[in-house]
Tab-separated table of N, CA and C in Angstrom:
chain	number	residue	atom	x	y	z
A	1	UNK	N	54.016	14.640	111.958
A	1	UNK	CA	54.352	16.149	111.836
A	1	UNK	C	53.171	16.727	112.681
A	2	UNK	N	53.809	17.755	113.666
A	2	UNK	CA	52.885	18.294	114.701
A	2	UNK	C	52.364	19.640	114.111
A	3	UNK	N	50.995	20.056	114.282
A	3	UNK	CA	51.073	21.496	114.081
A	3	UNK	C	50.446	22.200	115.089
A	4	UNK	N	50.847	23.295	115.432
A	4	UNK	CA	50.333	24.181	116.526
A	4	UNK	C	50.215	25.564	116.098
A	5	UNK	N	49.176	26.108	116.023
A	5	UNK	CA	48.745	27.815	115.857
A	5	UNK	C	48.637	28.375	117.254
A	6	UNK	N	49.713	29.526	116.885
A	6	UNK	CA	49.591	30.374	118.296
A	6	UNK	C	49.127	31.917	117.855
A	7	UNK	N	48.080	32.345	118.731
A	7	UNK	CA	47.318	33.527	118.634
A	7	UNK	C	48.097	34.545	119.324
A	8	UNK	N	48.653	35.531	118.544
A	8	UNK	CA	49.410	36.705	119.164
A	8	UNK	C	48.828	38.073	118.795
A	9	UNK	N	48.370	39.021	119.946
A	9	UNK	CA	47.691	40.151	119.510
A	9	UNK	C	49.092	41.219	119.225
A	10	UNK	N	48.491	42.075	118.238
A	10	UNK	CA	49.380	43.079	117.957
A	10	UNK	C	50.452	42.870	117.065
A	11	UNK	N	50.459	41.676	116.219
A	11	UNK	CA	51.350	41.290	115.183
A	11	UNK	C	50.902	42.179	113.879
A	12	UNK	N	51.884	42.831	113.448
A	12	UNK	CA	51.645	43.532	111.965
A	12	UNK	C	51.077	42.686	111.011
A	13	UNK	N	51.407	41.641	110.761
A	13	UNK	CA	51.113	40.582	109.804
A	13	UNK	C	51.329	39.072	110.282
A	14	UNK	N	50.610	38.147	109.733
A	14	UNK	CA	50.547	36.906	109.966
A	14	UNK	C	51.889	36.460	109.839
A	15	UNK	N	52.651	35.630	110.334
A	15	UNK	CA	53.990	34.770	110.226
A	15	UNK	C	53.976	33.387	110.467
A	16	UNK	N	54.270	32.504	109.450
A	16	UNK	CA	54.116	31.232	109.526
A	16	UNK	C	55.626	30.721	109.663
A	17	UNK	N	56.145	29.928	110.565
A	17	UNK	CA	57.486	29.326	111.059
A	17	UNK	C	57.338	27.997	110.974
A	18	UNK	N	58.407	27.325	110.143
A	18	UNK	CA	58.369	25.920	110.138
A	18	UNK	C	59.617	25.383	110.566
A	19	UNK	N	59.527	24.632	111.873
A	19	UNK	CA	60.542	24.058	112.493
A	19	UNK	C	60.707	22.511	111.995
A	20	UNK	N	62.048	22.313	111.613
A	20	UNK	CA	62.417	20.916	111.210
A	20	UNK	C	63.645	20.558	111.384
A	21	UNK	N	63.885	19.331	111.338
A	21	UNK	CA	65.291	18.853	111.641
A	21	UNK	C	66.044	18.790	110.297
A	22	UNK	N	65.333	18.492	109.128
A	22	UNK	CA	66.036	18.946	107.840
A	22	UNK	C	65.049	19.243	106.954
A	23	UNK	N	65.504	19.983	105.941
A	23	UNK	CA	64.393	20.333	104.586
A	23	UNK	C	64.168	19.054	103.712
A	24	UNK	N	63.090	18.332	103.808
A	24	UNK	CA	62.686	17.184	102.905
A	24	UNK	C	61.756	17.656	101.829
A	25	UNK	N	61.207	16.781	101.103
A	25	UNK	CA	60.443	17.157	100.028
A	25	UNK	C	58.943	17.654	100.600
A	26	UNK	N	58.593	17.009	101.709
A	26	UNK	CA	57.339	17.407	102.471
A	26	UNK	C	57.547	18.875	102.713
A	27	UNK	N	58.417	19.428	103.716
A	27	UNK	CA	58.713	20.551	104.080
A	27	UNK	C	58.880	21.628	102.718
A	28	UNK	N	59.607	21.400	101.662
A	28	UNK	CA	59.381	21.970	100.483
A	28	UNK	C	58.400	22.286	99.878
A	29	UNK	N	57.573	21.290	99.759
A	29	UNK	CA	55.855	21.491	99.518
A	29	UNK	C	55.192	22.192	100.226
A	30	UNK	N	55.185	22.055	101.595
A	30	UNK	CA	54.491	23.374	102.226
A	30	UNK	C	55.202	24.372	102.302
A	31	UNK	N	56.233	24.751	102.105
A	31	UNK	CA	56.746	25.950	102.048
A	31	UNK	C	56.239	26.690	100.740
A	32	UNK	N	56.392	25.853	99.565
A	32	UNK	CA	55.880	26.408	98.322
A	32	UNK	C	54.441	26.530	98.385
A	33	UNK	N	53.804	26.101	98.993
A	33	UNK	CA	52.072	26.038	99.041
A	33	UNK	C	51.932	27.151	100.153
A	34	UNK	N	52.686	27.536	101.118
A	34	UNK	CA	52.189	28.567	101.845
A	34	UNK	C	52.722	29.898	101.054
A	35	UNK	N	53.789	29.845	100.202
A	35	UNK	CA	54.252	31.002	99.431
A	35	UNK	C	53.049	31.141	98.185
A	36	UNK	N	52.812	30.244	97.801
A	36	UNK	CA	51.818	30.506	96.595
A	36	UNK	C	50.558	31.235	96.938
A	37	UNK	N	50.388	31.146	98.399
A	37	UNK	CA	49.102	31.724	99.145
A	37	UNK	C	49.355	33.320	99.055
A	38	UNK	N	50.188	33.725	99.266
A	38	UNK	CA	50.646	35.186	99.446
A	38	UNK	C	51.365	35.808	98.379
A	39	UNK	N	51.644	34.755	97.036
A	39	UNK	CA	52.326	35.326	96.114
A	39	UNK	C	51.849	36.358	95.422
A	40	UNK	N	52.536	37.553	95.175
A	40	UNK	CA	51.879	38.714	94.473
A	40	UNK	C	51.166	38.399	93.025
A	41	UNK	N	50.277	39.250	92.906
A	41	UNK	CA	49.314	39.253	91.770
A	41	UNK	C	50.057	40.122	90.801
A	42	UNK	N	50.816	39.742	89.807
A	42	UNK	CA	51.156	40.750	88.844
A	42	UNK	C	50.341	41.180	87.736
A	43	UNK	N	50.537	42.018	87.282
A	43	UNK	CA	49.796	42.403	85.782
A	43	UNK	C	50.852	42.806	84.785
A	44	UNK	N	50.656	41.989	83.547
A	44	UNK	CA	51.343	42.180	82.472
A	44	UNK	C	50.672	42.923	81.257
A	45	UNK	N	51.475	43.477	80.856
A	45	UNK	CA	51.331	44.392	79.658
A	45	UNK	C	52.050	44.253	78.270
A	46	UNK	N	51.086	44.273	77.296
A	46	UNK	CA	51.563	44.132	76.152
A	46	UNK	C	50.733	44.743	74.904
A	47	UNK	N	51.161	45.897	74.213
A	47	UNK	CA	50.604	46.858	73.672
A	47	UNK	C	49.383	47.503	74.408
A	48	UNK	N	48.251	47.761	74.124
A	48	UNK	CA	46.914	48.108	74.979
A	48	UNK	C	46.319	46.871	75.971
A	49	UNK	N	47.107	45.863	75.927
A	49	UNK	CA	46.526	44.943	76.694
A	49	UNK	C	46.726	44.529	78.151
A	50	UNK	N	46.249	44.148	78.967
A	50	UNK	CA	46.676	43.721	80.509
A	50	UNK	C	46.128	42.293	80.455
A	51	UNK	N	47.361	41.635	80.911
A	51	UNK	CA	47.409	40.052	80.933
A	51	UNK	C	47.530	39.570	82.546
A	52	UNK	N	46.745	38.809	82.866
A	52	UNK	CA	46.819	37.955	84.148
A	52	UNK	C	46.938	36.656	84.197
A	53	UNK	N	48.122	36.136	84.523
A	53	UNK	CA	48.453	34.598	84.474
A	53	UNK	C	49.159	34.564	85.555
A	54	UNK	N	49.483	33.207	85.779
A	54	UNK	CA	49.950	32.574	87.161
A	54	UNK	C	52.184	32.847	86.984
A	55	UNK	N	52.323	33.086	88.054
A	55	UNK	CA	54.010	33.493	88.093
A	55	UNK	C	54.668	32.291	87.642
A	56	UNK	N	54.081	31.068	87.680
A	56	UNK	CA	55.069	29.947	87.154
A	56	UNK	C	55.146	29.919	85.622
A	57	UNK	N	54.275	30.841	85.064
A	57	UNK	CA	54.469	30.473	83.651
A	57	UNK	C	55.730	31.458	83.250
A	58	UNK	N	56.202	32.396	84.393
A	58	UNK	CA	57.573	33.084	83.958
A	58	UNK	C	58.620	32.460	83.821
A	59	UNK	N	59.562	32.754	82.705
A	59	UNK	CA	60.705	32.146	82.660
A	59	UNK	C	61.964	32.767	83.490
A	60	UNK	N	61.651	34.084	83.177
A	60	UNK	CA	62.690	35.032	83.535
A	60	UNK	C	62.345	36.585	83.425
A	61	UNK	N	62.797	37.388	84.199
A	61	UNK	CA	62.467	38.926	84.102
A	61	UNK	C	63.936	39.274	83.596
A	62	UNK	N	63.883	40.334	82.626
A	62	UNK	CA	64.931	40.912	82.038
A	62	UNK	C	64.642	42.463	82.081
A	63	UNK	N	65.604	43.473	82.224
A	63	UNK	CA	65.533	44.893	82.096
A	63	UNK	C	66.268	45.275	80.858
A	64	UNK	N	65.674	46.245	80.163
A	64	UNK	CA	66.491	46.868	79.355
A	64	UNK	C	66.940	48.352	79.950
A	65	UNK	N	67.375	49.176	79.359
A	65	UNK	CA	67.416	50.678	80.310
A	65	UNK	C	66.403	51.200	80.842
A	66	UNK	N	65.356	50.988	80.107
A	66	UNK	CA	64.078	51.753	80.622
A	66	UNK	C	62.815	50.712	81.237
A	67	UNK	N	62.894	49.519	80.827
A	67	UNK	CA	61.581	49.075	81.018
A	67	UNK	C	62.057	47.230	81.788
A	68	UNK	N	61.174	46.588	82.367
A	68	UNK	CA	61.458	45.435	82.773
A	68	UNK	C	60.316	44.370	81.878
A	69	UNK	N	60.822	43.166	81.655
A	69	UNK	CA	60.085	42.441	80.702
A	69	UNK	C	59.960	41.024	81.411
A	70	UNK	N	58.926	40.648	81.482
A	70	UNK	CA	58.684	39.124	82.161
A	70	UNK	C	58.656	38.167	80.749
A	71	UNK	N	59.394	37.016	80.766
A	71	UNK	CA	59.634	36.501	79.235
A	71	UNK	C	58.615	34.893	79.844
A	72	UNK	N	57.760	34.518	78.766
A	72	UNK	CA	57.334	33.510	78.990
A	72	UNK	C	57.840	32.197	77.903
A	73	UNK	N	57.473	31.277	77.825
A	73	UNK	CA	57.774	30.368	76.738
A	73	UNK	C	57.902	31.012	75.332
A	74	UNK	N	57.042	31.612	75.044
A	74	UNK	CA	56.713	32.419	73.665
A	74	UNK	C	56.539	33.788	73.292
A	75	UNK	N	56.529	34.147	74.653
A	75	UNK	CA	56.175	35.708	74.367
A	75	UNK	C	57.144	36.619	75.595
A	76	UNK	N	56.859	37.911	75.490
A	76	UNK	CA	57.319	38.736	76.491
A	76	UNK	C	56.438	39.727	76.880
A	77	UNK	N	56.282	40.185	78.144
A	77	UNK	CA	55.489	41.190	78.530
A	77	UNK	C	56.206	42.107	79.427
A	78	UNK	N	55.584	43.480	79.547
A	78	UNK	CA	56.032	44.351	80.266
A	78	UNK	C	55.534	44.582	81.675
A	79	UNK	N	56.362	44.586	82.785
A	79	UNK	CA	55.880	44.976	84.036
A	79	UNK	C	55.992	46.338	84.654
A	80	UNK	N	55.194	46.596	85.447
A	80	UNK	CA	55.618	48.187	85.979
A	80	UNK	C	56.230	48.156	87.248
A	81	UNK	N	57.311	47.257	87.795
A	81	UNK	CA	58.053	46.919	88.812
A	81	UNK	C	59.600	47.020	88.463
A	82	UNK	N	60.289	47.401	89.292
A	82	UNK	CA	61.758	47.492	89.056
A	82	UNK	C	62.136	46.002	89.214
A	83	UNK	N	63.429	45.751	88.855
A	83	UNK	CA	64.056	44.257	89.436
A	83	UNK	C	64.173	44.209	90.862
A	84	UNK	N	64.828	45.285	91.298
A	84	UNK	CA	65.017	45.313	92.972
A	84	UNK	C	63.656	45.230	93.717
A	85	UNK	N	62.502	45.583	93.155
A	85	UNK	CA	61.276	45.540	93.765
A	85	UNK	C	60.679	43.942	93.591
A	86	UNK	N	60.683	43.579	92.285
A	86	UNK	CA	60.565	42.171	92.249
A	86	UNK	C	61.031	41.142	92.982
A	87	UNK	N	62.630	41.344	93.230
A	87	UNK	CA	63.433	40.261	93.999
A	87	UNK	C	62.804	40.413	95.539
A	88	UNK	N	61.836	41.248	95.969
A	88	UNK	CA	61.073	41.242	97.117
A	88	UNK	C	59.776	40.851	96.945
A	89	UNK	N	59.276	40.770	95.853
A	89	UNK	CA	57.843	40.391	95.727
A	89	UNK	C	57.732	38.665	95.525
A	90	UNK	N	58.815	38.427	94.829
A	90	UNK	CA	58.359	37.264	94.167
A	90	UNK	C	58.683	35.984	94.970
A	91	UNK	N	58.212	34.623	94.675
A	91	UNK	CA	58.390	33.559	95.522
A	91	UNK	C	59.722	33.140	95.656
A	92	UNK	N	60.404	32.361	96.616
A	92	UNK	CA	61.776	32.049	96.422
A	92	UNK	C	62.245	31.281	95.113
A	93	UNK	N	61.349	30.822	94.388
A	93	UNK	CA	62.014	29.958	93.246
A	93	UNK	C	62.544	31.089	92.026
A	94	UNK	N	62.237	32.097	92.416
A	94	UNK	CA	63.009	33.082	91.596
A	94	UNK	C	64.668	33.961	92.284
A	95	UNK	N	65.512	34.024	91.374
A	95	UNK	CA	66.586	34.353	91.985
A	95	UNK	C	67.480	35.203	90.799
A	96	UNK	N	68.195	36.347	91.406
A	96	UNK	CA	68.825	36.964	90.725
A	96	UNK	C	69.918	36.336	89.735
A	97	UNK	N	69.953	36.415	88.519
A	97	UNK	CA	71.029	35.512	87.863
A	97	UNK	C	72.361	36.657	87.271
A	98	UNK	N	71.735	38.066	86.894
A	98	UNK	CA	72.662	39.013	86.613
A	98	UNK	C	72.226	40.247	87.069
A	99	UNK	N	73.037	41.376	86.719
A	99	UNK	CA	72.502	42.627	87.042
A	99	UNK	C	71.111	42.967	86.668
A	100	UNK	N	70.859	42.579	85.420
A	100	UNK	CA	69.184	42.853	84.652
A	100	UNK	C	68.502	41.588	84.446
A	101	UNK	N	68.891	40.734	85.167
A	101	UNK	CA	67.940	39.381	85.062
A	101	UNK	C	67.652	38.707	86.316
A	102	UNK	N	66.370	38.226	86.343
A	102	UNK	CA	66.090	37.196	87.625
A	102	UNK	C	65.380	36.134	86.680
A	103	UNK	N	65.766	34.985	87.252
A	103	UNK	CA	65.410	33.635	86.804
A	103	UNK	C	64.396	32.817	87.481
A	104	UNK	N	63.436	32.188	86.942
A	104	UNK	CA	62.476	31.082	87.738
A	104	UNK	C	63.230	29.726	87.555
A	105	UNK	N	63.840	29.534	88.907
A	105	UNK	CA	64.621	28.112	88.967
A	105	UNK	C	63.802	26.991	88.458
A	106	UNK	N	62.381	27.021	88.874
A	106	UNK	CA	61.707	26.053	88.665
A	106	UNK	C	61.473	25.610	86.886
A	107	UNK	N	61.858	26.654	86.061
A	107	UNK	CA	61.882	26.368	84.659
A	107	UNK	C	63.112	26.069	84.101
A	108	UNK	N	64.149	26.120	84.821
A	108	UNK	CA	65.542	25.874	84.037
A	108	UNK	C	65.944	24.382	83.628
A	109	UNK	N	66.109	24.160	82.506
A	109	UNK	CA	66.310	22.948	82.097
A	109	UNK	C	68.009	22.504	82.167
A	110	UNK	N	68.614	23.479	81.789
A	110	UNK	CA	70.139	23.403	81.854
A	110	UNK	C	70.912	24.575	82.100
A	111	UNK	N	72.355	24.390	82.481
A	111	UNK	CA	73.229	25.410	83.010
A	111	UNK	C	74.321	24.960	82.210
A	112	UNK	N	74.860	25.648	81.500
A	112	UNK	CA	76.477	25.370	80.748
A	112	UNK	C	77.264	26.434	81.417
A	113	UNK	N	78.201	25.510	82.218
A	113	UNK	CA	79.141	26.605	82.968
A	113	UNK	C	80.322	27.361	82.292
A	114	UNK	N	80.575	28.343	82.239
A	114	UNK	CA	82.004	28.576	81.607
A	114	UNK	C	82.859	29.212	82.883
A	115	UNK	N	83.734	28.774	82.612
A	115	UNK	CA	84.762	29.364	84.220
A	115	UNK	C	85.138	30.754	84.029
A	116	UNK	N	85.388	31.178	82.753
A	116	UNK	CA	86.121	32.621	82.074
A	116	UNK	C	85.294	33.757	82.417
A	117	UNK	N	83.706	33.317	81.959
A	117	UNK	CA	82.742	34.596	81.898
A	117	UNK	C	81.408	33.910	82.208
A	118	UNK	N	80.337	34.636	81.839
A	118	UNK	CA	78.980	34.058	82.135
A	118	UNK	C	78.665	32.760	81.602
A	119	UNK	N	77.773	32.115	82.602
A	119	UNK	CA	77.348	30.724	82.362
A	119	UNK	C	75.897	31.021	81.576
A	120	UNK	N	75.811	29.857	80.489
A	120	UNK	CA	74.478	29.988	79.753
A	120	UNK	C	73.174	29.112	80.532
A	121	UNK	N	72.071	29.600	80.703
A	121	UNK	CA	71.059	28.906	81.222
A	121	UNK	C	69.861	28.916	80.213
A	122	UNK	N	69.255	27.731	79.968
A	122	UNK	CA	68.695	27.386	79.178
A	122	UNK	C	67.090	26.735	79.755
A	123	UNK	N	66.084	27.199	79.240
A	123	UNK	CA	64.799	26.935	79.879
A	123	UNK	C	63.964	25.692	79.213
A	124	UNK	N	63.095	24.621	80.177
A	124	UNK	CA	62.589	23.736	79.540
A	124	UNK	C	61.425	24.303	78.392
A	125	UNK	N	61.229	23.653	77.317
A	125	UNK	CA	60.514	23.878	76.429
A	125	UNK	C	60.153	25.381	75.513
A	126	UNK	N	61.580	25.877	75.773
A	126	UNK	CA	61.533	27.404	75.062
A	126	UNK	C	63.086	27.415	74.656
A	127	UNK	N	62.977	28.217	73.583
A	127	UNK	CA	64.335	28.688	72.722
A	127	UNK	C	65.161	29.600	73.408
A	128	UNK	N	64.447	30.256	74.557
A	128	UNK	CA	65.017	31.214	75.185
A	128	UNK	C	66.176	30.827	76.175
A	129	UNK	N	67.156	31.756	76.137
A	129	UNK	CA	68.499	31.751	77.047
A	129	UNK	C	68.690	32.931	77.786
A	130	UNK	N	69.412	32.683	78.849
A	130	UNK	CA	69.960	34.208	79.358
A	130	UNK	C	71.455	33.670	80.135
A	131	UNK	N	72.216	34.606	80.340
A	131	UNK	CA	73.318	34.403	81.011
A	131	UNK	C	73.602	34.727	82.201
A	132	UNK	N	74.212	33.883	83.111
A	132	UNK	CA	74.467	34.088	84.583
A	132	UNK	C	75.792	34.680	84.735
A	133	UNK	N	75.970	35.891	85.441
A	133	UNK	CA	77.375	36.169	85.459
A	133	UNK	C	78.074	35.707	86.637
A	134	UNK	N	79.093	35.541	86.639
A	134	UNK	CA	79.935	34.774	87.756
A	134	UNK	C	79.675	35.306	89.235
A	135	UNK	N	79.137	36.591	89.127
A	135	UNK	CA	78.791	37.069	90.638
A	135	UNK	C	77.720	36.375	91.393
A	136	UNK	N	76.692	36.054	90.166
A	136	UNK	CA	75.332	35.232	90.704
A	136	UNK	C	75.112	33.917	90.738
A	137	UNK	N	76.405	33.345	90.148
A	137	UNK	CA	76.372	31.916	89.786
A	137	UNK	C	76.424	30.958	90.859
A	138	UNK	N	77.133	31.299	91.998
A	138	UNK	CA	76.976	30.411	93.184
A	138	UNK	C	75.586	30.511	93.816
A	139	UNK	N	75.011	31.596	93.848
A	139	UNK	CA	73.570	31.666	94.562
A	139	UNK	C	72.506	30.906	93.499
A	140	UNK	N	72.417	31.014	92.473
A	140	UNK	CA	71.638	30.210	91.394
A	140	UNK	C	72.028	28.702	91.674
A	141	UNK	N	73.399	28.364	91.647
A	141	UNK	CA	73.560	26.830	92.069
A	141	UNK	C	73.216	26.288	93.245
A	142	UNK	N	73.037	27.158	94.296
A	142	UNK	CA	72.395	26.682	95.623
A	142	UNK	C	71.035	26.522	95.408
A	143	UNK	N	70.273	27.743	94.769
A	143	UNK	CA	69.139	27.424	94.471
A	143	UNK	C	68.554	26.317	93.915
A	144	UNK	N	69.559	25.705	92.831
A	144	UNK	CA	69.071	24.488	92.101
A	144	UNK	C	69.052	23.435	92.817
A	145	UNK	N	70.305	23.329	93.853
A	145	UNK	CA	70.490	22.450	94.805
A	145	UNK	C	69.362	22.207	95.537
A	146	UNK	N	68.624	23.062	96.332
A	146	UNK	CA	67.707	23.015	96.915
A	146	UNK	C	66.356	22.475	96.349
A	147	UNK	N	66.267	23.091	95.035
A	147	UNK	CA	65.022	22.255	94.175
A	147	UNK	C	65.137	20.961	93.825
A	148	UNK	N	66.340	20.510	93.808
A	148	UNK	CA	66.507	19.155	93.507
A	148	UNK	C	66.830	18.041	94.827
A	149	UNK	N	66.414	18.800	95.865
A	149	UNK	CA	66.472	17.806	97.035
A	149	UNK	C	65.247	17.070	97.098
C-alpha cells in the first residue's frame, strides 16, 4: 500500500481520498478509523442529566412526533438533533431504516424479511427491535453486505 500526502492551499477542510482496486478488509478498517476520528460527539439527555458515550453503543435512533431518542441495549436517551441532521453527522455504519428510524448496522443481529410489509430488525445482546420499511430495505441490505465483506 502506498501513502501520499498532498498539501493544497485554500481547501475549506481536509479531505482524505482512498484509491483502491477493490474494497477489502484493510480498506474498510482504514475507512472506519478515519471516520471515527471525525465522528460527531453527541450529547445524550435523560431527565436532568447529560451523558457522553461512544456512538457504537447506539443500536438505533427513533423519533416520536416531538423528540429523537437514541437507544442503547438497556436504555433510551433524548438527543437534540433531528433525524435528517443525524443522517449527515453519523458515521457510515448508520443507515435510515424507516421514516422515523436510523439503525447502527454494526449492531444488527438478524433481519426477518417480510415481502408484504416491514421487515423486522433485531439487535445483538438486546430485546429491542425495529421495523425496516420496504422503501429502505434495499439500502439496508446493501450496507449489511458491505459490512460482511
